[in-house]
Amino acid sequence: MPGPGFEWIGEEEEKEVLDVLRSRWLFRYGDEKDPAFKRKVKTLEEMVEKRFGTGHALAVTSGTSALITALSALGIGPGDEVIVPGYTFIASISSIIIARAVPVLAEVDHSLTLDPADIEGRITPRTRAIMAVHMLGNACDMDRLRAIADKHHLILIEDAAQAFGGSYRGTWLGTMGRMGIYSFNIFKTINAGDGGMVVTDDDELYFRAFGYHDQGHFPSRSGVEVGNRSIIGQNFRMNEITGAVLIAQFRRLDDIITRLREIKSRFKSQIQGAPGLEFRTLNDPEGECNTLLTVLLPTKEAAERLAAKLRTTTVAKSGWHVYANMEHLLGKKMITEHGCPYNCACYPCQQEYRKGMLPRTDDLLARAINISIGVVDRGLGSAFGVHPRSTNQEIDQTVKQFAEALRESL
Ligand SMILES: Cc1ncc(COP(=O)(O)O)c(C=O)c1O
């Protein structure tokens, strides 16, 4: 079980996909007059717009292409800096580099999301945006991040790749910044193998994002826009089969989150108050996706002992999401030897990345372990945990195993 959506793939997904295959229209654009053309991608976008109350949703090929599209639509590029947490997936950082802007890494706080207290000291005249990453299915402290962004006239972007279906004080994650993005890869709340989405309330940004995701075409690639193409862009189009799977998965969102919530609260309530154990701070417990339960131990050594007993790793030692483990970032390993943003004629960039540059983040991640509730991802350090289809007896057995390992580790 990589992510929760995986576990729920069933007959509805099959039916949706067959619908597309039988129609033979696999491209996101088709003959609107042909009843066989099912408009799955467009339907998915409309479903998200309606449910999340966002002005525009644009389906793309991945969370990474969603980030690149959003940054490009916002005009973030050479000479700009974007503040991003040091605990996130590489794509939050690499998309900024691909846009030829400079990622400025900042600390996370006890919620393991961007620490609002660490942002203002990193703002320079070049700072254009703050990227709020809702890590592990939980919201950043959006009120404080928004206040800082407003005070300094910065753009707030939400990377909600790991938090599709999560909310903050009643508002869907991804819909509070100028632009937000989601991922539908195999580890996410709902999944189609790969896939992504950009959301925004801003018509002009949607126009730019749409054009960027499809070689400057708008509103659809029907030929009418030839002579009027808006922008040099990419091909980040979602296809109809992906759209079909996601329609079925999206209908299951509430069931998925409800089930994960049941499991998580059963697990959490039984270990609550155990000596030496802390849970990470949740900025909005009501709105979490419940995919993981993150625990913190008093010391790095105790956390490593516990992780070994559970056959998992501390978050600090989990490969992908920790800046200090991103050798390609630390070494600024670019695809070409010279070029933006690090050897850029328009910006004498001094930015360096090195292990130990974020001591608070390092300390928190060294003491943290992710218990899987609905996502097994070694890159997140969540190889130990509970399966969503587990019986209560099986959940309690896993809790017991955890509690014993904890006692022996302290
Ligand atoms: C926080 C975060 N941002 C962006 C991405 C990129 O998404 P994708 O893998 O769909 O490109 C991921 C994927 O794991 C992620 O966790």
Short mmCIF file of N, CA and C and ligand atoms in Angstrom, two decimals, residues 61-67 87-93 95 131-136 159-163 181-188 193-197 320-321 377 380, ligand 1:
data_model
loop_
_atom_site.label_atom_id
_atom_site.label_comp_id
_atom_site.label_asym_id
_atom_site.label_seq_id
_atom_site.Cartn_x
_atom_site.Cartn_y
_atom_site.Cartn_z
N THR A 61 0.15 17.09 -15.51
CA THR A 61 0.70 15.72 -15.50
C THR A 61 1.25 15.28 -14.14
N SER A 62 1.61 16.21 -13.27
CA SER A 62 2.21 15.84 -11.98
C SER A 62 2.19 17.04 -11.04
N GLY A 63 2.52 16.78 -9.78
CA GLY A 63 2.67 17.89 -8.83
C GLY A 63 3.84 18.77 -9.23
N THR A 64 4.87 18.15 -9.76
CA THR A 64 6.06 18.93 -10.17
C THR A 64 5.69 19.87 -11.32
N SER A 65 4.98 19.36 -12.33
CA SER A 65 4.62 20.26 -13.45
C SER A 65 3.61 21.30 -12.98
N ALA A 66 2.81 20.95 -11.97
CA ALA A 66 1.88 21.95 -11.41
C ALA A 66 2.66 23.10 -10.77
N LEU A 67 3.73 22.74 -10.03
CA LEU A 67 4.54 23.79 -9.40
C LEU A 67 5.22 24.67 -10.44
N TYR A 87 12.36 21.11 4.88
CA TYR A 87 11.74 19.78 4.94
C TYR A 87 10.58 19.78 3.97
N THR A 88 10.82 19.21 2.80
CA THR A 88 9.79 19.09 1.76
C THR A 88 10.33 18.15 0.69
N PHE A 89 9.50 17.80 -0.27
CA PHE A 89 9.99 17.00 -1.38
C PHE A 89 10.84 17.90 -2.28
N ILE A 90 11.83 17.32 -2.94
CA ILE A 90 12.75 18.08 -3.79
C ILE A 90 12.00 18.95 -4.82
N ALA A 91 10.83 18.50 -5.27
CA ALA A 91 10.13 19.25 -6.32
C ALA A 91 9.75 20.67 -5.89
N SER A 92 9.45 20.87 -4.60
CA SER A 92 9.11 22.24 -4.16
C SER A 92 10.31 23.15 -4.41
N ILE A 93 11.50 22.60 -4.21
CA ILE A 93 12.73 23.39 -4.37
C ILE A 93 13.17 23.41 -5.84
N SER A 95 11.50 23.03 -8.56
CA SER A 95 10.63 23.80 -9.47
C SER A 95 11.03 25.27 -9.47
N MET A 131 6.70 29.85 -0.28
CA MET A 131 6.01 28.61 -0.64
C MET A 131 5.66 27.85 0.63
N ALA A 132 4.36 27.79 0.92
CA ALA A 132 3.88 27.08 2.11
C ALA A 132 3.65 25.63 1.69
N VAL A 133 4.37 24.71 2.30
CA VAL A 133 4.21 23.30 1.94
C VAL A 133 3.46 22.60 3.07
N HIS A 134 2.30 22.06 2.76
CA HIS A 134 1.48 21.40 3.78
C HIS A 134 1.97 19.96 3.92
N MET A 135 3.06 19.80 4.68
CA MET A 135 3.73 18.51 4.74
C MET A 135 2.92 17.47 5.50
N LEU A 136 2.96 16.25 5.00
CA LEU A 136 2.40 15.08 5.68
C LEU A 136 0.90 15.23 5.89
N ASP A 159 1.98 24.65 -1.72
CA ASP A 159 2.27 23.31 -2.23
C ASP A 159 1.48 22.34 -1.35
N ALA A 160 0.32 21.95 -1.86
CA ALA A 160 -0.54 21.01 -1.12
C ALA A 160 -0.48 19.62 -1.75
N ALA A 161 0.69 19.31 -2.34
CA ALA A 161 0.86 18.00 -3.01
C ALA A 161 0.49 16.85 -2.07
N GLN A 162 0.87 16.99 -0.80
CA GLN A 162 0.63 15.91 0.16
C GLN A 162 -0.66 16.10 0.94
N ALA A 163 -1.46 17.06 0.55
CA ALA A 163 -2.60 17.40 1.41
C ALA A 163 -3.89 17.64 0.63
N ILE A 181 -1.19 24.01 -5.49
CA ILE A 181 -1.02 22.83 -6.35
C ILE A 181 -1.26 21.54 -5.56
N TYR A 182 -1.59 20.47 -6.31
CA TYR A 182 -1.78 19.13 -5.73
C TYR A 182 -1.03 18.11 -6.58
N SER A 183 -0.72 16.99 -5.95
CA SER A 183 -0.14 15.85 -6.68
C SER A 183 -1.08 14.66 -6.54
N PHE A 184 -1.14 13.86 -7.59
CA PHE A 184 -1.93 12.62 -7.54
C PHE A 184 -1.03 11.43 -7.83
N ASN A 185 0.23 11.50 -7.36
CA ASN A 185 1.08 10.33 -7.57
C ASN A 185 0.66 9.24 -6.59
N ILE A 186 1.33 8.12 -6.70
CA ILE A 186 0.87 6.91 -5.99
C ILE A 186 0.87 7.02 -4.46
N PHE A 187 1.59 8.00 -3.91
CA PHE A 187 1.66 8.13 -2.45
C PHE A 187 0.62 9.10 -1.89
N LYS A 188 -0.22 9.64 -2.75
CA LYS A 188 -1.07 10.75 -2.29
C LYS A 188 -2.49 10.29 -1.89
N GLY A 193 -1.59 7.13 -10.32
CA GLY A 193 -0.23 6.79 -10.71
C GLY A 193 0.60 8.06 -10.74
N ASP A 194 0.20 8.99 -11.55
CA ASP A 194 0.77 10.33 -11.60
C ASP A 194 -0.35 11.29 -11.97
N GLY A 195 -0.09 12.56 -11.76
CA GLY A 195 -1.09 13.58 -12.09
C GLY A 195 -0.92 14.75 -11.14
N GLY A 196 -1.42 15.90 -11.55
CA GLY A 196 -1.31 17.07 -10.68
C GLY A 196 -2.39 18.08 -11.02
N MET A 197 -2.44 19.13 -10.22
CA MET A 197 -3.46 20.15 -10.45
C MET A 197 -2.99 21.50 -9.90
N TRP A 320 14.23 11.26 0.85
CA TRP A 320 13.88 12.27 -0.13
C TRP A 320 13.53 13.66 0.36
N HIS A 321 13.00 13.77 1.55
CA HIS A 321 12.32 15.04 1.89
C HIS A 321 13.13 15.99 2.78
N ASP A 377 5.78 5.11 2.72
CA ASP A 377 6.75 5.73 1.82
C ASP A 377 8.07 5.80 2.58
N LEU A 380 9.54 9.08 3.27
CA LEU A 380 9.00 9.89 4.38
C LEU A 380 9.36 9.25 5.72
C1 LIG B 1 5.48 18.35 -1.05
C2 LIG B 1 5.53 17.86 -2.47
N1 LIG B 1 5.59 18.74 -3.48
C3 LIG B 1 5.61 18.35 -4.76
C4 LIG B 1 5.58 17.01 -5.10
C5 LIG B 1 5.67 16.63 -6.53
O1 LIG B 1 4.61 15.85 -6.95
P1 LIG B 1 4.77 14.79 -8.15
O2 LIG B 1 5.50 13.61 -7.63
O3 LIG B 1 3.37 14.50 -8.54
O4 LIG B 1 5.52 15.48 -9.24
C6 LIG B 1 5.51 16.05 -4.08
C7 LIG B 1 5.48 14.63 -4.43
O5 LIG B 1 5.80 13.73 -3.69
C8 LIG B 1 5.49 16.47 -2.73
O6 LIG B 1 5.44 15.60 -1.72
#
